[in-house]
Short mmCIF file of C-alpha atoms in Angstrom, two decimals:
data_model
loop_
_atom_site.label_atom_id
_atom_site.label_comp_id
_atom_site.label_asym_id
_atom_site.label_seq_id
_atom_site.Cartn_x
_atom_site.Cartn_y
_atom_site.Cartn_z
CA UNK A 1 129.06 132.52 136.47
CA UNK A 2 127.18 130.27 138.07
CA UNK A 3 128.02 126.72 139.34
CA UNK A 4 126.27 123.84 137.21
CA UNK A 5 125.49 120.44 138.25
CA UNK A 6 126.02 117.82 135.63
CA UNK A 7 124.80 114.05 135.69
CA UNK A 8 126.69 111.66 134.39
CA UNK A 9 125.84 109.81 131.08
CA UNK A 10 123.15 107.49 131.16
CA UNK A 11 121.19 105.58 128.22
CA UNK A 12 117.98 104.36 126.83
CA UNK A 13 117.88 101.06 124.89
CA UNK A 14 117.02 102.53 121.23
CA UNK A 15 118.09 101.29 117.80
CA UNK A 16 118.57 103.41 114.89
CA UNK A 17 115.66 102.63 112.83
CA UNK A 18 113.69 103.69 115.91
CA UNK A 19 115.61 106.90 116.05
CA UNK A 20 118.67 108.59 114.27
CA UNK A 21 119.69 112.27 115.88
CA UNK A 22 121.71 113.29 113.30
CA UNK A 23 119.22 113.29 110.86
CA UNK A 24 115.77 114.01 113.07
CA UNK A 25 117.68 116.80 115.14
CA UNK A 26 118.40 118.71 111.32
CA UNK A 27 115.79 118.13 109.23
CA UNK A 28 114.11 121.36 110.43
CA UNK A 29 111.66 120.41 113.16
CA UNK A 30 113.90 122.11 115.92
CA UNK A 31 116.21 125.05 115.69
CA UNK A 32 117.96 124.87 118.92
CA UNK A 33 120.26 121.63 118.89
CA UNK A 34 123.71 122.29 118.52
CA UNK A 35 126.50 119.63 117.34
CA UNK A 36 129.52 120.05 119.47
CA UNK A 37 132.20 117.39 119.93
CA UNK A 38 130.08 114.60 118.15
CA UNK A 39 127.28 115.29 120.62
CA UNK A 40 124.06 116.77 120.32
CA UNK A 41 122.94 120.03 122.88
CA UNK A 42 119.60 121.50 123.41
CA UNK A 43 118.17 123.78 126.82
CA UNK A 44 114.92 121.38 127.45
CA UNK A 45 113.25 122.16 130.68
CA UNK A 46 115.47 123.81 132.42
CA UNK A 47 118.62 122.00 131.75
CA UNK A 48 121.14 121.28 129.19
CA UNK A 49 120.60 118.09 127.86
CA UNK A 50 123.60 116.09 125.59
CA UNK A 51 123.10 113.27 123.16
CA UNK A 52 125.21 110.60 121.47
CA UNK A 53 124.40 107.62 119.99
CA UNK A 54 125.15 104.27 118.83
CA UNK A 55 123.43 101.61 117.30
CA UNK A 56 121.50 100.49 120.05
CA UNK A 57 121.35 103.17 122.78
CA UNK A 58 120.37 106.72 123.28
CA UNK A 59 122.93 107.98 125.65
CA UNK A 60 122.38 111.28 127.47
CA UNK A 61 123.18 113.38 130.17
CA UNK A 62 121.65 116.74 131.82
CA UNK A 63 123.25 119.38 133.28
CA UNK A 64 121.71 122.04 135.34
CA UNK A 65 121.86 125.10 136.54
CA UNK A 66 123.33 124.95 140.50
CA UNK A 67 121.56 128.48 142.00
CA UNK A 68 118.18 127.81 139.77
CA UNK A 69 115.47 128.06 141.48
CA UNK A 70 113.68 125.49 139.80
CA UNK A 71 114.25 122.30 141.05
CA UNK A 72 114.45 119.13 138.67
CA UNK A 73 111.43 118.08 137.70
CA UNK A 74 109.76 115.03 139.13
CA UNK A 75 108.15 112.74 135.82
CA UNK A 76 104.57 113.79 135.47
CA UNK A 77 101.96 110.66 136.36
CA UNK A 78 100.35 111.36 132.92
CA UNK A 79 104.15 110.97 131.38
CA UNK A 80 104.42 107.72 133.56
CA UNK A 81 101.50 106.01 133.11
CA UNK A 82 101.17 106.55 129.45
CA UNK A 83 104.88 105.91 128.47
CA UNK A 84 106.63 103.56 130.40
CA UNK A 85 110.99 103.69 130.80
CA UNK A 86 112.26 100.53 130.12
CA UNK A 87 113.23 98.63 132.79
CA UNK A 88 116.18 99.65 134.92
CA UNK A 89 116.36 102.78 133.14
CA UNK A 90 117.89 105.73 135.64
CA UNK A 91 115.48 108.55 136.01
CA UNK A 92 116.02 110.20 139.25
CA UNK A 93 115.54 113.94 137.87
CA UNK A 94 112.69 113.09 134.99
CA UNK A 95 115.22 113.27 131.88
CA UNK A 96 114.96 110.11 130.71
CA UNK A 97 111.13 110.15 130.97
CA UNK A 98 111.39 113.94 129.22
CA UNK A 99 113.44 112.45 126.58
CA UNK A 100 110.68 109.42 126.06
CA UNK A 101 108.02 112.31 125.80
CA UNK A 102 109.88 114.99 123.59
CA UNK A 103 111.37 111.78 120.85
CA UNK A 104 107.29 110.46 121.07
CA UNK A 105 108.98 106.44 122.15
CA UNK A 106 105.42 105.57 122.94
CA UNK A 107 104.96 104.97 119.29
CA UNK A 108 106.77 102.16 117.00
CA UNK A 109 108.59 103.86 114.27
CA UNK A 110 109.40 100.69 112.31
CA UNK A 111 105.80 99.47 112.44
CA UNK A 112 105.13 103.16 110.84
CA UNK A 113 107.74 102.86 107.86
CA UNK A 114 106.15 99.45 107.13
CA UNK A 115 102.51 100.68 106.61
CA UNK A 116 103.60 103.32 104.74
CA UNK A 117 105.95 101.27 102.48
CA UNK A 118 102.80 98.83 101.79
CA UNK A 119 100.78 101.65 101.15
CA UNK A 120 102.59 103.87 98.83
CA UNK A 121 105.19 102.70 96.23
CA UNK A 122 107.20 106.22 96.18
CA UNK A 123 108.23 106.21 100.18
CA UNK A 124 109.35 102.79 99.75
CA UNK A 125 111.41 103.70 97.06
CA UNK A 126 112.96 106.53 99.43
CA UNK A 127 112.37 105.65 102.81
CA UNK A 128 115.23 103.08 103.03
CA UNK A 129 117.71 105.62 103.02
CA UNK A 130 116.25 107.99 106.01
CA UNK A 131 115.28 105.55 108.78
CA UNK A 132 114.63 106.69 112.49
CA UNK A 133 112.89 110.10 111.89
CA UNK A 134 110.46 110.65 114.36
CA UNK A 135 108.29 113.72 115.04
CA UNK A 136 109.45 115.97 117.78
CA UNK A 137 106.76 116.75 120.51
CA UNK A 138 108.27 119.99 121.61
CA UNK A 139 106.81 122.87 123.36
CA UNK A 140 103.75 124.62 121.19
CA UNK A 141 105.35 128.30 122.24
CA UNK A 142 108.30 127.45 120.92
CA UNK A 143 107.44 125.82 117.67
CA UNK A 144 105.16 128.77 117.29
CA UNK A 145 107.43 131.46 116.96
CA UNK A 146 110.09 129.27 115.84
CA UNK A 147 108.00 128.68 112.16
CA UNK A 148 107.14 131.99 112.09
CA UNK A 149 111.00 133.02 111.19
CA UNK A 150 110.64 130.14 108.81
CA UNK A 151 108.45 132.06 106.09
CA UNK A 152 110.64 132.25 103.03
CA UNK A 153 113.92 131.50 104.61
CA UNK A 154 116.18 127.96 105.44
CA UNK A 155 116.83 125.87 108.57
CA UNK A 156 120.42 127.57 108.68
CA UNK A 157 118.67 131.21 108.63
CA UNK A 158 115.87 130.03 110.75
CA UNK A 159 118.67 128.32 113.36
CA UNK A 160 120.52 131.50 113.59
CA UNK A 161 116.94 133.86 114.36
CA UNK A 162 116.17 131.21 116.79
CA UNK A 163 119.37 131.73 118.43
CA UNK A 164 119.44 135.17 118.95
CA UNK A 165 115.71 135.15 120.44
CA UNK A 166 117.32 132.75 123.02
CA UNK A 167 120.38 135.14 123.84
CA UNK A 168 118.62 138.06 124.14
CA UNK A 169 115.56 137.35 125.66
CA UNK A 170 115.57 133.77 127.25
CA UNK A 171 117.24 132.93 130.47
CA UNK A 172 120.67 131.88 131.07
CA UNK A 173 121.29 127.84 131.38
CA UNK A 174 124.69 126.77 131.71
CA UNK A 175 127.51 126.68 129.01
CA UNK A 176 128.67 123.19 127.86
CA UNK A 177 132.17 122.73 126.02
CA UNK A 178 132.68 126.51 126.20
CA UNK A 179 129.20 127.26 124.40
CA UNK A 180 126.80 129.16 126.54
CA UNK A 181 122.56 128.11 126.43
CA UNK A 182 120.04 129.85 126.98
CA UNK A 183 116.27 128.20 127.01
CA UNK A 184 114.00 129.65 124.84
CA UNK A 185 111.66 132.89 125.86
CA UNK A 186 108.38 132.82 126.99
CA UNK A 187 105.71 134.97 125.53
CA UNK A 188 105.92 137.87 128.09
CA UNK A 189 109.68 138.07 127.24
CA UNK A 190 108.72 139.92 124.08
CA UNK A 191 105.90 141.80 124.56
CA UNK A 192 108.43 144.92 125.39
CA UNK A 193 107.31 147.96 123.17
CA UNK A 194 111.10 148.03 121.75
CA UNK A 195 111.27 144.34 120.80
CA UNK A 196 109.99 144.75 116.97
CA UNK A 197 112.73 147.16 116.33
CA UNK A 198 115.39 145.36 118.39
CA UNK A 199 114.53 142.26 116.17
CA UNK A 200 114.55 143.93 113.16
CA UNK A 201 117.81 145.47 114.06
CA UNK A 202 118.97 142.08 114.59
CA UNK A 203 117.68 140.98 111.20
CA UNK A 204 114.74 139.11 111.54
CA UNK A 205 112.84 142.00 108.90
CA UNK A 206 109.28 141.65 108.47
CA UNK A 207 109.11 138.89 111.07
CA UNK A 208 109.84 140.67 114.04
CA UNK A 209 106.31 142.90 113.55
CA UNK A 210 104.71 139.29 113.56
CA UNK A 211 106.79 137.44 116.39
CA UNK A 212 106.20 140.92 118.72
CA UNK A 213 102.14 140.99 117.75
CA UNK A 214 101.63 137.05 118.20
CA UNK A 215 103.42 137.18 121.76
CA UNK A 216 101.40 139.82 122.55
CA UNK A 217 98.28 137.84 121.56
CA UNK A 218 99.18 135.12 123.40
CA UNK A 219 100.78 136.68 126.46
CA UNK A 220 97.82 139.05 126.94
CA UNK A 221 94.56 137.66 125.06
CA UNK A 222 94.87 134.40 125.58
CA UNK A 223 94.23 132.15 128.35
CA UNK A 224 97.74 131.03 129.92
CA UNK A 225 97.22 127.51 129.03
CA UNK A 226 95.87 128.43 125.44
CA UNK A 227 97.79 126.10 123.95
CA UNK A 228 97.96 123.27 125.44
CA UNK A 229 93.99 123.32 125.16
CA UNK A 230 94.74 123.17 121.22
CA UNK A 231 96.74 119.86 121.59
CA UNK A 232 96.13 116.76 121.15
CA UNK A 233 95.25 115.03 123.87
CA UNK A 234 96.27 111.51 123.00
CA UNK A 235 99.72 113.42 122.32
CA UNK A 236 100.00 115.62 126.11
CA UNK A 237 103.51 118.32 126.99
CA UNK A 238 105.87 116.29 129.14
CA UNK A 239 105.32 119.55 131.54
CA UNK A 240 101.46 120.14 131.24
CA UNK A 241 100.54 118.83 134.60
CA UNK A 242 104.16 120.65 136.16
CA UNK A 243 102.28 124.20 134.75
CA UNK A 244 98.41 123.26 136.47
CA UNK A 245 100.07 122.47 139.77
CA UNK A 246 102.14 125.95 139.85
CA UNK A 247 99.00 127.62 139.24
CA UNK A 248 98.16 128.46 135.87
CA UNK A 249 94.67 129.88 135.47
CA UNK A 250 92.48 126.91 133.16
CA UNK A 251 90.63 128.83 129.69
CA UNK A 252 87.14 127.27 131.47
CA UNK A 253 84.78 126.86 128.27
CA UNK A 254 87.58 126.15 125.73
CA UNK A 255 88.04 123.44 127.70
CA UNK A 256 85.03 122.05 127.29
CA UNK A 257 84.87 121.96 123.78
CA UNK A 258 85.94 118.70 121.75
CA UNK A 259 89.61 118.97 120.74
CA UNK A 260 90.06 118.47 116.87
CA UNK A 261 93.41 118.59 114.63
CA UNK A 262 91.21 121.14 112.32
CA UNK A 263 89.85 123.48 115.59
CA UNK A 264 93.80 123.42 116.56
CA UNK A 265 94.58 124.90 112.92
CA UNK A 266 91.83 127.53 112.45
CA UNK A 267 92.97 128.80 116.03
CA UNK A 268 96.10 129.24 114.99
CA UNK A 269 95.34 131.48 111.65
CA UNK A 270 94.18 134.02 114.14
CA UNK A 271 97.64 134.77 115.25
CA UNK A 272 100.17 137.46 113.16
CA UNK A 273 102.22 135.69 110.73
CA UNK A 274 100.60 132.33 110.69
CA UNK A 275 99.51 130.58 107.54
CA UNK A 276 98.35 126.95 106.89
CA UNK A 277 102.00 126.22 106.69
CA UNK A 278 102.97 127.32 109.77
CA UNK A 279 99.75 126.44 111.42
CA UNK A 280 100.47 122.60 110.39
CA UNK A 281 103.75 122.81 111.39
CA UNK A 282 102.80 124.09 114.85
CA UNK A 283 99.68 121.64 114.68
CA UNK A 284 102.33 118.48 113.63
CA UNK A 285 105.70 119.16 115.59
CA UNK A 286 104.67 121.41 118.42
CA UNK A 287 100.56 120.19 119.64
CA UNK A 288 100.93 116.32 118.81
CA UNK A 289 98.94 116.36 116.05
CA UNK A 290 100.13 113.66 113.70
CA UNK A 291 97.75 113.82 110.51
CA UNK A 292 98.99 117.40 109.91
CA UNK A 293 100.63 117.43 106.79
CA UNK A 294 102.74 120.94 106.08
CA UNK A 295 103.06 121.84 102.88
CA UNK A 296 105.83 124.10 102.08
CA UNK A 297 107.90 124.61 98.54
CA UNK A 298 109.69 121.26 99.24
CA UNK A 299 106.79 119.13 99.63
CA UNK A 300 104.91 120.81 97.32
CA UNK A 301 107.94 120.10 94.45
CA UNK A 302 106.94 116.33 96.05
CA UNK A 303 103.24 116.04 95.24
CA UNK A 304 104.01 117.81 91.73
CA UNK A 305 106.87 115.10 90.94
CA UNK A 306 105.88 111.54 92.83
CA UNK A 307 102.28 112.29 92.93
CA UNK A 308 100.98 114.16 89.60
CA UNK A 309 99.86 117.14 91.53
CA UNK A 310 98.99 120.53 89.51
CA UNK A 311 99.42 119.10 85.84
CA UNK A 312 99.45 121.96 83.33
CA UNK A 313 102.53 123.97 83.04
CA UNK A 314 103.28 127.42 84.93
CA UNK A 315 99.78 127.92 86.11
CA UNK A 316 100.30 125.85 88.53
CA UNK A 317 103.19 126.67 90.13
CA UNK A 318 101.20 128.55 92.72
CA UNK A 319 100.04 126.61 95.87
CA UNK A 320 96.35 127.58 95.97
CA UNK A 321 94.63 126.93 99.53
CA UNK A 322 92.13 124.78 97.26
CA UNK A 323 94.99 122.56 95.93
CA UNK A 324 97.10 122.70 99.58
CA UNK A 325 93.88 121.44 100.91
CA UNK A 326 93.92 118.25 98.39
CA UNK A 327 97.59 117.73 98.66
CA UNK A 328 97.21 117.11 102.39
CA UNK A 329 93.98 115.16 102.16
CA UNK A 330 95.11 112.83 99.79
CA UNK A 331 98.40 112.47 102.02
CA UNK A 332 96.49 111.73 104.99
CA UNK A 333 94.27 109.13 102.93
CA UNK A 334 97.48 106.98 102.06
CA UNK A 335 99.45 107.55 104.84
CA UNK A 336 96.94 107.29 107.70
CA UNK A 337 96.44 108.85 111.25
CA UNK A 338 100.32 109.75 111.40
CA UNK A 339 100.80 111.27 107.81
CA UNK A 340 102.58 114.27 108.93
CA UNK A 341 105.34 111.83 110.14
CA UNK A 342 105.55 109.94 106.85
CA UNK A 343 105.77 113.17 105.09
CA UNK A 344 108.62 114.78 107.32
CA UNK A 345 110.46 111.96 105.91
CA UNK A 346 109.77 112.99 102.30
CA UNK A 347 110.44 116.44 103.27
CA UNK A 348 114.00 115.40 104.38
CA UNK A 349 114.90 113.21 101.37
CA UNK A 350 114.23 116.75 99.53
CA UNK A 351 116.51 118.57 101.28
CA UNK A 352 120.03 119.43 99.06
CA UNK A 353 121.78 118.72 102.71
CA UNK A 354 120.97 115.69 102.34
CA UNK A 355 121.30 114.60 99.05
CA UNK A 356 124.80 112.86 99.91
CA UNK A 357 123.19 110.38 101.93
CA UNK A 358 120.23 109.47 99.48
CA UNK A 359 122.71 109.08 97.25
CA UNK A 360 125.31 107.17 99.34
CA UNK A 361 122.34 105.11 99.94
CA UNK A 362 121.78 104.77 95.99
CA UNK A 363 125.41 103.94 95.18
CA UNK A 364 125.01 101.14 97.82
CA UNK A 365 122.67 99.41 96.27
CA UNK A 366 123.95 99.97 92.84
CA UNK A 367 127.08 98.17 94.10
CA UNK A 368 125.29 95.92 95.72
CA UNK A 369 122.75 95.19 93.03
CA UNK A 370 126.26 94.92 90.31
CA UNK A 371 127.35 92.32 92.57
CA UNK A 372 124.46 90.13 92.94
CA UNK A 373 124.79 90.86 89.12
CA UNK A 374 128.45 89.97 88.69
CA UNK A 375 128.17 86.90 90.96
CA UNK A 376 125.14 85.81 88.94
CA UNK A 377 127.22 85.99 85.89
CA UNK A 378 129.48 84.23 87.30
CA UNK A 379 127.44 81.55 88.40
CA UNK A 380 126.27 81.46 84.78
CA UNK A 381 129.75 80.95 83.52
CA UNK A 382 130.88 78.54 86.06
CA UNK A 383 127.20 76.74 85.10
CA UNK A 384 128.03 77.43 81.56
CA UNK A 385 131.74 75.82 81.62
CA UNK A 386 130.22 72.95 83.44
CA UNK A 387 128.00 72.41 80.66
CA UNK A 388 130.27 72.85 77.92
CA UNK A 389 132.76 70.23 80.10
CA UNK A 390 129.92 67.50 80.03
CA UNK A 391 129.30 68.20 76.33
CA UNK A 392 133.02 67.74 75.61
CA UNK A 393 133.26 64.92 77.63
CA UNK A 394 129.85 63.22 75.96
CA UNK A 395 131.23 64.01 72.99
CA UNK A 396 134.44 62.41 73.53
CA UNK A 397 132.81 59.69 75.11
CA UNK A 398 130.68 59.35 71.35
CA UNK A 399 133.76 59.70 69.35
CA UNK A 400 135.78 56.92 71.56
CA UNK A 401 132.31 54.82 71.07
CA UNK A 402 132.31 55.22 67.92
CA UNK A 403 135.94 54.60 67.41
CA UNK A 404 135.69 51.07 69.54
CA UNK A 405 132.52 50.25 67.37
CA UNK A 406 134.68 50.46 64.44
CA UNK A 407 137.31 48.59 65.49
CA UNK A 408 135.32 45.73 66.90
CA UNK A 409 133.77 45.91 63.19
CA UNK A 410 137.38 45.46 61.66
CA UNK A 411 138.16 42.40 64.06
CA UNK A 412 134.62 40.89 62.86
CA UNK A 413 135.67 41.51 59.50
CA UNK A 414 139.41 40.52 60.18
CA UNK A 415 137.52 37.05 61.74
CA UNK A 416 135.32 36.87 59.16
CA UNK A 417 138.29 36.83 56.15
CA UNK A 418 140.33 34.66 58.16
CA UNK A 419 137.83 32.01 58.76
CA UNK A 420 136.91 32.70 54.78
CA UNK A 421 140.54 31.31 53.70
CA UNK A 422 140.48 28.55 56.49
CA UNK A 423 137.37 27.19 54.45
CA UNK A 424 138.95 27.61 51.56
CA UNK A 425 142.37 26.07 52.06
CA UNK A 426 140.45 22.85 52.99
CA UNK A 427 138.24 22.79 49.68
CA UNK A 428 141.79 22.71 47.78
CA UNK A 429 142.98 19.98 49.79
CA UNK A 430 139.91 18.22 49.61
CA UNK A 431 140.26 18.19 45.86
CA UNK A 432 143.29 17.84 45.63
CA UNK A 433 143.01 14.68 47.73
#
């Protein structure tokens, strides 16, 4: 086995309503992080890279491969210029600047959740409990294949396909914590006339004809940089400049031509296995497009629940392209240039794996909201005794008032009668005289 050389942990100043791994790195955007040891583990450009977190830094480490040839990669000037490390942070071998590319930093996450939350009343109902889920920009081959072993299937099934396609056909990393990783195949790794059947055999089914016939596409039809021509260019691949400079022929007159979020998805229908699903999830989480809305069962359950979509019973049931259209143009209307990234939160509220922290969320503010309740009925007792304590006292106050007026009447009166028989005891002696 090879020697590995392994930085030590560094960090990136990073709250957790600007990012939260646990829930971003398993809410089905990436298949290849692996929690071991309460830290996170992925193969990113060449190296192993580990995260943990606390509530104000990313920490992170990379180890690499000792007899790789490839070296560590120097931050591209694009990467640089466009995103900028905080101050002082260590970068010698590009991770941190990788990391500020693949978690998209350059954008404000809370500034995000607060437009949406003024601009639709159902994600700020729900948002509150998922905070700090960004929008992976990973690698457009990757996310590719990786959502084509998505149709009809679950991140746990998908994790597992994605898996094996590393073992078996992607290069050898390192191992961390007695776990070997592997990076992820390129596209000429599976254009091998037995790879259908040696995926099927490994029980991928129906999805190994279209994973085999799309990596043939792209590995032999399609201009090496195909890809990255479809992205986004506001949103560029930490390594896109790396891949120009080691000689990758250009796609000359796709080039040329103006680079849309809707030319991206109709490209992408022309592979095997790709439907507007997929297409938008390659379009959202793998080419930087952030208006891409995906919408699978879970969001669709969404629009029909929150948002009145398909009214009428069974008929609807059935995503039509007509009605998948709407659903994502009417997202896109309230949520803006980045409602893919609004929805992804949505998506993950859905999710059964994560019901207990909705509802730990819930029960928080039930106890919360009981308290406020309790305390405010106990305000209104302590108010209410108070009042009932004057009363008493005003009313004692009136009876001891009243009592004192009486008795100063008997002492008039008692005056009164005595100075009565004064008077008359001196008319008798008068007379009497």
């Amino acid at each position: 086995m090879a020697a590995q050389s392994v930085a030590g942990w560094r960090k990136l100043p990073l709250s957790l309503t600007e990012l939260c791994i646990d829930t971003t790195l398993k809410c089905g955007q990436s298949f290849r992080w692996q929690h071991i040891n309460d830290e996170w583990h992925c193969v990113l450009q060449g190296r192993i890279i580990s995260l943990k977190q606390d509530p104000s830094y990313l920490h992170f480490k990379a180890t690499w491969p000792e007899a790789s040839s490839r070296a560590p990669l120097t931050p591209p000037v694009s990467i640089k210029s466009e995103s900028p490390l905080p101050p002082g942070t260590e970068d010698e071998d590009g991770t941190a600047s990788l990391l500020h590319s693949y978690f998209a930093l350059s954008h404000s996450l809370a500034a995000l959740y607060e437009q949406w939350t003024a601009s639709d009343a159902n994600f700020a109902r729900r948002a509150p409990a998922f905070t700090g889920i960004r929008i992976l920009n990973q690698d457009a081959w990757e996310t590719l294949i990786s959502f084509i072993c998505s149709s009809n299937n679950n991140i746990s099934r998908i994790s597992q396909m994605v898996h094996k396609l590393c073992i078996h056909y992607g290069p050898y990393i390192g191992t961390v914590h007695g776990h070997k990783f592997h990076d992820f195949p390129r596209p000429d790794a599976l254009t091998g006339t037995g790879v259908e059947t040696h995926l099927r055999e490994l029980g991928f089914g129906y999805r190994a004809k279209y994973i085999a016939e799309t990596a043939r596409i792209v590995a032999k039809e399609r201009p090496s940089n195909w890809l990255d021509v479809l992205r986004n260019p506001g949103c560029p691949a930490y390594d896109a400049p790396v891949r120009q400079r080691d000689g990758q022929r250009p796609s000359s007159e796709n080039d040329a031509k103006p680079r849309t979020y809707k030319a991206a998805h109709e490209a992408l229908l022309e592979l095997s296995g790709v439907g507007p699903k997929v297409a938008d999830c390659v379009c959202l989480m793998g080419l930087g497009w952030g208006e891409s809305v995906p919408i699978d069962t879970h969001v669709w359950q969404i629009a029909q629940r929150d948002y009145k979509f398909g009214k009428g019973g069974a008929a609807n049931k059935t995503l039509s392209k007509t009605m998948y259209d709407a659903v994502g143009d009417y997202f896109r209307e309230i949520w803006g240039p980045h409602a893919g990234w609004a929805q992804s939160v949505l998506f993950t509220a859905n999710l059964k794996s994560f019901a207990a922290q909705a509802s730990s969320v819930k029960k928080e503010v039930t106890l919360e909201t009981k308290s406020m309740v309790k305390k405010e009925e106990v305000k209104e007792g302590q108010a209410l005794a108070k009042v009932e304590s004057i009363s008493e006292a005003k009313k004692r106050k009136t009876v001891i008032k009243r009592d004192a007026e009486k008795l100063e009447d008997v002492k008039i009166e008692m005056t009164e009668i005595k100075e009565s028989a004064l008077r008359r005891s001196k008319r008798r002696k008068v007379v009497g005289s």
